[in-house]
Amino acid sequence: MGEYGVAAGQRVAIIWDSSSSVEALKDLVDKIQVLVGADSRVSVENMNQLSRSAHRESSFDVILSGMVPGSTTQHSPEVLAEIARILKPGGRVLLKEPVVTESGNNSRIKTAAKLPTALTLSGLVEVKELQKEALTPEEAQSAREHLGYQGNDLLIVQIEGRKPNFEVGSSSQLKLSFAQKPVPSEKPSVDPATAKLWTLSANDMNDEEMDLLDSDELLDSEDLKKPDPSSLRAPSCKEMGKKKACKNCTCGLAEELEQEKKSSQPKSACGNCYLGDAFRCASCPYLGMPAFKPGEKILLKENQLHDA
C-alpha cells in the first residue's frame, strides 16, 4: 500500500474547500492517480457540495479530506456523516484538521480531544490520531483568512478511521435453535462417595460410637398422667360471661334461653287481667282471651308477647 494508504485499483475521493489552493489540489490528485492506476478514477469533491454530489452508498475505498497542503478544512457533523455513508464497509478515511489545545471563544474549531469523538459519532471505528504538529506559515495564514482565528495555539492533527465491515441498516438472520433437548433414557450416575454421605445403614446403627436417644426418656411423669376429661372441654358461653348464645352454640345455652323464653309469663300490672277484656288495659297481652281464675297458668303465643 502506497502513500496515503492508497493501493492500485482502489476508488478514491479527495475532498477540498476554499482554503485549499488550486495548484496544491492538482498536485495531490496527480499523485493519487498514479497510485491507483490509470484504470481507476479519482473523484474530487468540494466540501460544500458533497451532499449534492449524489454518490451512492459504499462508493469509495479511501477518502482523503483536508489533505491538500495548506488546507485548514473544518469538518462539520453533516460532512463526516456523508463521508461515512459513501465509504465502503471496511473503507478508510484520512483527514487533516486544525484544532486548539483548549476550548475557547471560537466554537467553530474543535479541540484535539473532540475531533476523534466527532469521527466516532459519525459511525466510524478504529479512530486514531496519526500526527499532530504546529501549523506551517502557509497554514497559519489560511487559518487567519478562512477561520478568522488570530491565536497562536493551533495545531494540525492528522487522523484516520474505518467504516465497520457492514452497511448501516443492514440485517442478518440469527441462527437460533428452539428444538427441545432429548431426555436422557438413563438416570445420571451418582458418585459413590457422595451417596455414602447420605446413606444410613444397619451397620451404622450398631456402631458403638453412635449415641442414640430413647424417645421414652424424653417424657417425664407429668407427661404420662391421663388428663381430666373436664379439662379438655371447651368453656361454655356462660362460663365465658356471655349472655347471648353463639350462632352455632354447642354448650346448651341456646336451648336454655329458648326454654326460658317459652316458660316466661307476663306479669299483670293492674291485677285485673283474669277478670276479662272489660277490666284489661289497652296493652294487656291477655286481650281477646276469656277470663280465667287467679293463679291459673295461661300459655300465650309469641305474637302476643309485648311490653305491658
mmCIF file of C-alpha atoms in Angstrom:
data_model
loop_
_atom_site.group_PDB
_atom_site.id
_atom_site.type_symbol
_atom_site.label_atom_id
_atom_site.label_comp_id
_atom_site.label_asym_id
_atom_site.label_seq_id
_atom_site.Cartn_x
_atom_site.Cartn_y
_atom_site.Cartn_z
ATOM 1 C CA MET A 1 0.000 0.000 0.000
ATOM 2 C CA GLY A 2 1.472 3.321 -1.102
ATOM 3 C CA GLU A 3 1.437 6.811 0.327
ATOM 4 C CA TYR A 4 -1.821 7.954 1.983
ATOM 5 C CA GLY A 5 -2.783 4.290 2.409
ATOM 6 C CA VAL A 6 -3.916 4.040 -1.235
ATOM 7 C CA ALA A 7 -3.410 0.901 -3.347
ATOM 8 C CA ALA A 8 -3.764 0.224 -7.032
ATOM 9 C CA GLY A 9 -7.300 -0.388 -8.260
ATOM 10 C CA GLN A 10 -8.999 1.414 -5.377
ATOM 11 C CA ARG A 11 -11.632 4.111 -5.774
ATOM 12 C CA VAL A 12 -10.509 7.305 -4.032
ATOM 13 C CA ALA A 13 -12.310 10.559 -3.272
ATOM 14 C CA ILE A 14 -10.479 13.798 -2.438
ATOM 15 C CA ILE A 15 -12.486 16.425 -0.545
ATOM 16 C CA TRP A 16 -11.322 20.039 -0.570
ATOM 17 C CA ASP A 17 -12.638 23.508 0.299
ATOM 18 C CA SER A 18 -11.794 27.143 -0.395
ATOM 19 C CA SER A 19 -8.827 27.068 1.985
ATOM 20 C CA SER A 20 -7.005 24.805 -0.484
ATOM 21 C CA SER A 21 -5.036 26.281 -3.372
ATOM 22 C CA VAL A 22 -5.865 25.015 -6.850
ATOM 23 C CA GLU A 23 -2.239 24.166 -7.629
ATOM 24 C CA ALA A 24 -1.807 22.120 -4.412
ATOM 25 C CA LEU A 25 -5.069 20.308 -5.123
ATOM 26 C CA LYS A 26 -3.998 19.410 -8.659
ATOM 27 C CA ASP A 27 -0.651 18.083 -7.418
ATOM 28 C CA LEU A 28 -2.394 15.849 -4.861
ATOM 29 C CA VAL A 29 -4.830 14.483 -7.472
ATOM 30 C CA ASP A 30 -1.957 13.623 -9.802
ATOM 31 C CA LYS A 31 -0.131 11.754 -7.012
ATOM 32 C CA ILE A 32 -3.196 9.702 -6.104
ATOM 33 C CA GLN A 33 -3.950 8.938 -9.767
ATOM 34 C CA VAL A 34 -0.510 7.422 -10.156
ATOM 35 C CA LEU A 35 -1.047 5.264 -7.057
ATOM 36 C CA VAL A 36 -4.442 3.851 -8.063
ATOM 37 C CA GLY A 37 -3.527 3.350 -11.728
ATOM 38 C CA ALA A 38 -4.962 4.561 -14.976
ATOM 39 C CA ASP A 39 -7.953 2.205 -14.819
ATOM 40 C CA SER A 40 -9.285 3.782 -11.602
ATOM 41 C CA ARG A 41 -10.812 7.222 -11.350
ATOM 42 C CA VAL A 42 -10.087 9.735 -8.590
ATOM 43 C CA SER A 43 -13.143 11.789 -7.633
ATOM 44 C CA VAL A 44 -12.639 15.374 -6.488
ATOM 45 C CA GLU A 45 -15.464 16.900 -4.450
ATOM 46 C CA ASN A 46 -15.911 20.336 -2.931
ATOM 47 C CA MET A 47 -16.891 20.017 0.725
ATOM 48 C CA ASN A 48 -19.794 22.450 0.399
ATOM 49 C CA GLN A 49 -21.233 20.390 -2.498
ATOM 50 C CA LEU A 50 -20.547 16.917 -1.078
ATOM 51 C CA SER A 51 -24.127 16.197 -0.019
ATOM 52 C CA ARG A 52 -25.351 17.179 -3.511
ATOM 53 C CA SER A 53 -22.893 15.001 -5.406
ATOM 54 C CA ALA A 54 -25.389 12.108 -5.434
ATOM 55 C CA HIS A 55 -22.779 9.439 -4.745
ATOM 56 C CA ARG A 56 -24.248 6.057 -3.917
ATOM 57 C CA GLU A 57 -23.644 4.407 -0.603
ATOM 58 C CA SER A 58 -20.392 2.462 -0.283
ATOM 59 C CA SER A 59 -18.786 4.065 -3.356
ATOM 60 C CA PHE A 60 -15.168 4.631 -2.250
ATOM 61 C CA ASP A 61 -12.386 2.538 -0.739
ATOM 62 C CA VAL A 62 -10.433 5.559 0.546
ATOM 63 C CA ILE A 63 -11.493 9.159 1.229
ATOM 64 C CA LEU A 64 -8.945 11.933 1.761
ATOM 65 C CA SER A 65 -10.302 15.119 3.300
ATOM 66 C CA GLY A 66 -8.329 18.226 4.233
ATOM 67 C CA MET A 67 -5.150 16.519 2.984
ATOM 68 C CA VAL A 68 -4.327 19.242 0.426
ATOM 69 C CA PRO A 69 -1.182 21.031 1.660
ATOM 70 C CA GLY A 70 -2.014 24.391 3.258
ATOM 71 C CA SER A 71 -5.670 23.401 3.878
ATOM 72 C CA THR A 72 -7.420 24.362 7.128
ATOM 73 C CA THR A 73 -10.648 22.450 6.498
ATOM 74 C CA GLN A 74 -13.208 22.168 9.319
ATOM 75 C CA HIS A 75 -15.399 19.021 9.193
ATOM 76 C CA SER A 76 -18.977 19.507 10.357
ATOM 77 C CA PRO A 77 -21.044 16.569 11.686
ATOM 78 C CA GLU A 78 -23.027 16.564 8.413
ATOM 79 C CA VAL A 79 -19.842 16.261 6.331
ATOM 80 C CA LEU A 80 -18.490 13.436 8.497
ATOM 81 C CA ALA A 81 -21.813 11.583 8.261
ATOM 82 C CA GLU A 82 -21.790 11.896 4.446
ATOM 83 C CA ILE A 83 -18.195 10.634 4.320
ATOM 84 C CA ALA A 84 -19.226 7.585 6.362
ATOM 85 C CA ARG A 85 -22.181 6.984 4.036
ATOM 86 C CA ILE A 86 -20.245 6.950 0.753
ATOM 87 C CA LEU A 87 -17.338 4.948 2.222
ATOM 88 C CA LYS A 88 -17.356 1.204 1.553
ATOM 89 C CA PRO A 89 -17.612 -1.199 4.500
ATOM 90 C CA GLY A 90 -14.066 -1.611 5.784
ATOM 91 C CA GLY A 91 -13.015 1.510 3.848
ATOM 92 C CA ARG A 92 -10.565 4.045 5.241
ATOM 93 C CA VAL A 93 -10.846 7.804 5.722
ATOM 94 C CA LEU A 94 -7.807 10.006 6.260
ATOM 95 C CA LEU A 95 -8.252 13.668 7.159
ATOM 96 C CA LYS A 96 -6.439 16.700 8.500
ATOM 97 C CA GLU A 97 -7.966 19.474 10.571
ATOM 98 C CA PRO A 98 -6.638 22.348 12.698
ATOM 99 C CA VAL A 99 -7.516 22.073 16.397
ATOM 100 C CA VAL A 100 -6.981 24.138 19.524
ATOM 101 C CA THR A 101 -5.288 22.848 22.650
ATOM 102 C CA GLU A 102 -8.109 24.162 24.857
ATOM 103 C CA SER A 103 -11.667 25.183 24.078
ATOM 104 C CA GLY A 104 -12.023 28.939 23.812
ATOM 105 C CA ASN A 105 -14.404 31.504 22.418
ATOM 106 C CA ASN A 106 -14.145 30.145 18.863
ATOM 107 C CA SER A 107 -16.633 27.258 18.999
ATOM 108 C CA ARG A 108 -16.109 26.535 15.289
ATOM 109 C CA ILE A 109 -12.692 24.986 15.931
ATOM 110 C CA LYS A 110 -12.639 21.645 17.762
ATOM 111 C CA THR A 111 -10.214 20.665 20.455
ATOM 112 C CA ALA A 112 -7.764 17.823 19.931
ATOM 113 C CA ALA A 113 -9.922 15.603 22.190
ATOM 114 C CA LYS A 114 -13.219 16.329 20.424
ATOM 115 C CA LEU A 115 -12.041 15.544 16.882
ATOM 116 C CA PRO A 116 -11.778 11.738 17.383
ATOM 117 C CA THR A 117 -15.130 11.831 19.150
ATOM 118 C CA ALA A 118 -16.710 13.558 16.147
ATOM 119 C CA LEU A 119 -15.492 10.776 13.826
ATOM 120 C CA THR A 120 -16.787 8.087 16.160
ATOM 121 C CA LEU A 121 -20.222 9.720 16.369
ATOM 122 C CA SER A 122 -20.394 9.765 12.563
ATOM 123 C CA GLY A 123 -20.226 5.956 12.533
ATOM 124 C CA LEU A 124 -16.509 5.327 12.030
ATOM 125 C CA VAL A 125 -14.494 2.852 14.065
ATOM 126 C CA GLU A 126 -10.810 2.293 14.875
ATOM 127 C CA VAL A 127 -10.346 6.066 15.050
ATOM 128 C CA LYS A 128 -6.784 7.027 15.913
ATOM 129 C CA GLU A 129 -4.572 10.067 15.760
ATOM 130 C CA LEU A 130 -1.602 9.661 13.420
ATOM 131 C CA GLN A 131 0.165 13.003 13.668
ATOM 132 C CA LYS A 132 -0.028 16.322 15.489
ATOM 133 C CA GLU A 133 2.201 19.247 14.594
ATOM 134 C CA ALA A 134 2.355 23.032 14.560
ATOM 135 C CA LEU A 135 0.955 24.959 11.609
ATOM 136 C CA THR A 136 3.219 25.924 8.781
ATOM 137 C CA PRO A 137 3.307 29.649 7.903
ATOM 138 C CA GLU A 138 1.099 28.862 4.904
ATOM 139 C CA GLU A 139 -1.446 27.057 7.106
ATOM 140 C CA ALA A 140 -1.380 29.784 9.754
ATOM 141 C CA GLN A 141 -2.158 32.402 7.083
ATOM 142 C CA SER A 142 -5.029 30.228 5.788
ATOM 143 C CA ALA A 143 -6.430 29.891 9.328
ATOM 144 C CA ARG A 144 -6.475 33.663 9.792
ATOM 145 C CA GLU A 145 -8.176 34.214 6.446
ATOM 146 C CA HIS A 146 -10.757 31.407 6.437
ATOM 147 C CA LEU A 147 -11.316 30.695 10.133
ATOM 148 C CA GLY A 148 -10.780 34.211 11.497
ATOM 149 C CA TYR A 149 -8.568 32.790 14.247
ATOM 150 C CA GLN A 150 -5.795 35.058 15.480
ATOM 151 C CA GLY A 151 -4.388 32.878 18.247
ATOM 152 C CA ASN A 152 -1.088 31.012 18.248
ATOM 153 C CA ASP A 153 -2.246 27.742 19.831
ATOM 154 C CA LEU A 154 -3.498 25.989 16.679
ATOM 155 C CA LEU A 155 -2.185 22.532 15.774
ATOM 156 C CA ILE A 156 -2.748 20.398 12.677
ATOM 157 C CA VAL A 157 -3.964 16.892 13.516
ATOM 158 C CA GLN A 158 -3.937 14.014 11.047
ATOM 159 C CA ILE A 159 -6.421 11.305 11.980
ATOM 160 C CA GLU A 160 -7.834 8.163 10.395
ATOM 161 C CA GLY A 161 -10.862 5.937 10.846
ATOM 162 C CA ARG A 162 -12.577 2.998 9.199
ATOM 163 C CA LYS A 163 -16.129 2.144 8.331
ATOM 164 C CA PRO A 164 -17.418 -1.044 10.004
ATOM 165 C CA ASN A 165 -17.483 -4.188 7.857
ATOM 166 C CA PHE A 166 -21.227 -3.896 7.380
ATOM 167 C CA GLU A 167 -23.538 -1.389 5.810
ATOM 168 C CA VAL A 168 -25.607 0.927 8.002
ATOM 169 C CA GLY A 169 -29.104 -0.535 8.311
ATOM 170 C CA SER A 170 -28.077 -3.998 7.107
ATOM 171 C CA SER A 171 -29.546 -7.069 8.781
ATOM 172 C CA SER A 172 -28.531 -10.683 9.201
ATOM 173 C CA GLN A 173 -30.553 -13.686 10.222
ATOM 174 C CA LEU A 174 -29.624 -15.221 13.546
ATOM 175 C CA LYS A 175 -29.400 -18.984 13.672
ATOM 176 C CA LEU A 176 -31.355 -19.932 16.772
ATOM 177 C CA SER A 177 -32.387 -23.456 17.652
ATOM 178 C CA PHE A 178 -35.582 -23.879 19.648
ATOM 179 C CA ALA A 179 -35.607 -27.705 19.428
ATOM 180 C CA GLN A 180 -36.065 -29.442 22.739
ATOM 181 C CA LYS A 181 -33.123 -31.386 24.034
ATOM 182 C CA PRO A 182 -33.728 -35.150 24.185
ATOM 183 C CA VAL A 183 -34.491 -36.520 27.629
ATOM 184 C CA PRO A 184 -31.787 -38.976 28.711
ATOM 185 C CA SER A 185 -33.081 -42.538 28.937
ATOM 186 C CA GLU A 186 -30.869 -43.390 31.895
ATOM 187 C CA LYS A 187 -30.566 -41.615 35.192
ATOM 188 C CA PRO A 188 -27.304 -39.764 35.715
ATOM 189 C CA SER A 189 -24.716 -41.691 37.646
ATOM 190 C CA VAL A 190 -24.168 -40.785 41.276
ATOM 191 C CA ASP A 191 -20.755 -40.584 42.842
ATOM 192 C CA PRO A 192 -20.498 -43.464 45.354
ATOM 193 C CA ALA A 193 -18.656 -41.275 47.827
ATOM 194 C CA THR A 194 -21.467 -38.705 47.708
ATOM 195 C CA ALA A 195 -24.161 -41.357 48.078
ATOM 196 C CA LYS A 196 -22.418 -42.815 51.127
ATOM 197 C CA LEU A 197 -22.584 -39.490 52.946
ATOM 198 C CA TRP A 198 -26.389 -39.520 52.722
ATOM 199 C CA THR A 199 -26.936 -43.259 53.455
ATOM 200 C CA LEU A 200 -27.587 -44.728 56.918
ATOM 201 C CA SER A 201 -27.121 -48.496 57.049
ATOM 202 C CA ALA A 202 -27.797 -51.107 59.740
ATOM 203 C CA ASN A 203 -24.094 -51.230 60.488
ATOM 204 C CA ASP A 204 -24.143 -47.551 61.284
ATOM 205 C CA MET A 205 -26.926 -48.177 63.834
ATOM 206 C CA ASN A 206 -24.801 -50.781 65.619
ATOM 207 C CA ASP A 207 -21.825 -48.521 65.799
ATOM 208 C CA GLU A 208 -20.718 -48.224 69.430
ATOM 209 C CA GLU A 209 -19.624 -44.673 68.874
ATOM 210 C CA MET A 210 -23.122 -43.594 67.779
ATOM 211 C CA ASP A 211 -25.181 -42.264 70.722
ATOM 212 C CA LEU A 212 -28.921 -42.885 70.136
ATOM 213 C CA LEU A 213 -31.629 -41.352 72.303
ATOM 214 C CA ASP A 214 -34.572 -43.347 73.736
ATOM 215 C CA SER A 215 -37.790 -41.471 72.933
ATOM 216 C CA ASP A 216 -39.376 -42.646 76.224
ATOM 217 C CA GLU A 217 -36.660 -40.836 78.159
ATOM 218 C CA LEU A 218 -37.833 -37.580 76.694
ATOM 219 C CA LEU A 219 -41.154 -37.864 78.665
ATOM 220 C CA ASP A 220 -41.434 -37.113 82.407
ATOM 221 C CA SER A 221 -44.057 -38.321 84.938
ATOM 222 C CA GLU A 222 -46.382 -35.387 84.257
ATOM 223 C CA ASP A 223 -46.483 -36.227 80.538
ATOM 224 C CA LEU A 224 -47.625 -39.802 81.350
ATOM 225 C CA LYS A 225 -50.643 -38.776 83.502
ATOM 226 C CA LYS A 226 -54.096 -39.181 81.992
ATOM 227 C CA PRO A 227 -55.754 -35.785 81.670
ATOM 228 C CA ASP A 228 -59.083 -34.948 83.392
ATOM 229 C CA PRO A 229 -61.897 -35.030 80.762
ATOM 230 C CA SER A 230 -63.380 -31.826 82.194
ATOM 231 C CA SER A 231 -60.148 -30.000 81.473
ATOM 232 C CA LEU A 232 -60.414 -30.961 77.826
ATOM 233 C CA ARG A 233 -63.916 -29.498 77.430
ATOM 234 C CA ALA A 234 -64.168 -26.094 75.885
ATOM 235 C CA PRO A 235 -65.617 -23.443 78.241
ATOM 236 C CA SER A 236 -69.336 -22.769 77.800
ATOM 237 C CA CYS A 237 -70.845 -19.449 76.838
ATOM 238 C CA LYS A 238 -71.984 -18.867 80.424
ATOM 239 C CA GLU A 239 -68.531 -19.586 81.802
ATOM 240 C CA MET A 240 -67.135 -17.053 79.395
ATOM 241 C CA GLY A 241 -69.634 -14.464 80.658
ATOM 242 C CA LYS A 242 -71.773 -14.361 77.547
ATOM 243 C CA LYS A 243 -75.498 -13.523 77.861
ATOM 244 C CA LYS A 244 -76.266 -14.436 74.272
ATOM 245 C CA ALA A 245 -75.712 -17.826 72.663
ATOM 246 C CA CYS A 246 -73.322 -18.203 69.780
ATOM 247 C CA LYS A 247 -74.629 -18.821 66.278
ATOM 248 C CA ASN A 248 -73.548 -22.468 66.380
ATOM 249 C CA CYS A 249 -73.897 -22.957 70.131
ATOM 250 C CA THR A 250 -72.995 -26.431 71.377
ATOM 251 C CA CYS A 251 -72.799 -25.801 75.135
ATOM 252 C CA GLY A 252 -76.599 -25.786 75.688
ATOM 253 C CA LEU A 253 -77.042 -22.054 76.332
ATOM 254 C CA ALA A 254 -79.183 -21.636 73.219
ATOM 255 C CA GLU A 255 -81.636 -24.329 74.361
ATOM 256 C CA GLU A 256 -81.708 -22.924 77.877
ATOM 257 C CA LEU A 257 -82.562 -19.438 76.686
ATOM 258 C CA GLU A 258 -85.225 -20.819 74.360
ATOM 259 C CA GLN A 259 -86.821 -22.723 77.230
ATOM 260 C CA GLU A 260 -86.808 -19.660 79.470
ATOM 261 C CA LYS A 261 -88.455 -17.673 76.702
ATOM 262 C CA LYS A 262 -91.246 -20.213 76.332
ATOM 263 C CA SER A 263 -91.856 -20.646 80.055
ATOM 264 C CA SER A 264 -91.803 -16.966 80.939
ATOM 265 C CA GLN A 265 -95.259 -15.433 81.678
ATOM 266 C CA PRO A 266 -96.018 -11.748 81.633
ATOM 267 C CA LYS A 267 -96.917 -10.236 84.994
ATOM 268 C CA SER A 268 -100.080 -8.186 85.332
ATOM 269 C CA ALA A 269 -99.503 -4.512 86.013
ATOM 270 C CA CYS A 270 -103.067 -3.817 87.101
ATOM 271 C CA GLY A 271 -104.044 -7.142 88.711
ATOM 272 C CA ASN A 272 -107.336 -7.302 86.744
ATOM 273 C CA CYS A 273 -106.242 -9.335 83.716
ATOM 274 C CA TYR A 274 -108.072 -12.525 84.879
ATOM 275 C CA LEU A 275 -111.451 -10.702 85.023
ATOM 276 C CA GLY A 276 -111.780 -10.346 81.229
ATOM 277 C CA ASP A 277 -111.398 -7.736 78.475
ATOM 278 C CA ALA A 278 -113.655 -5.228 80.216
ATOM 279 C CA PHE A 279 -111.107 -4.890 83.029
ATOM 280 C CA ARG A 280 -107.877 -5.195 80.951
ATOM 281 C CA CYS A 281 -105.515 -2.403 79.802
ATOM 282 C CA ALA A 282 -105.181 -1.457 76.116
ATOM 283 C CA SER A 283 -101.731 -3.128 76.005
ATOM 284 C CA CYS A 284 -102.688 -6.204 78.005
ATOM 285 C CA PRO A 285 -101.263 -9.411 76.479
ATOM 286 C CA TYR A 286 -104.460 -11.258 77.501
ATOM 287 C CA LEU A 287 -106.756 -9.133 75.331
ATOM 288 C CA GLY A 288 -109.207 -11.308 73.418
ATOM 289 C CA MET A 289 -108.859 -14.247 75.800
ATOM 290 C CA PRO A 290 -111.624 -15.439 78.126
ATOM 291 C CA ALA A 291 -111.494 -14.724 81.823
ATOM 292 C CA PHE A 292 -109.532 -17.174 83.993
ATOM 293 C CA LYS A 293 -109.010 -17.910 87.639
ATOM 294 C CA PRO A 294 -106.302 -16.047 89.549
ATOM 295 C CA GLY A 295 -103.023 -18.033 89.550
ATOM 296 C CA GLU A 296 -104.105 -20.187 86.635
ATOM 297 C CA LYS A 297 -101.219 -20.828 84.143
ATOM 298 C CA ILE A 298 -102.044 -19.350 80.752
ATOM 299 C CA LEU A 299 -99.901 -20.048 77.664
ATOM 300 C CA LEU A 300 -99.538 -17.137 75.263
ATOM 301 C CA LYS A 301 -98.404 -17.215 71.693
ATOM 302 C CA GLU A 302 -95.187 -15.387 70.734
ATOM 303 C CA ASN A 303 -97.034 -12.773 68.703
ATOM 304 C CA GLN A 304 -98.995 -11.865 71.834
ATOM 305 C CA LEU A 305 -95.929 -11.105 73.955
ATOM 306 C CA HIS A 306 -95.067 -7.410 74.150
ATOM 307 C CA ASP A 307 -94.336 -4.835 76.793
ATOM 308 C CA ALA A 308 -97.292 -4.028 79.034
#
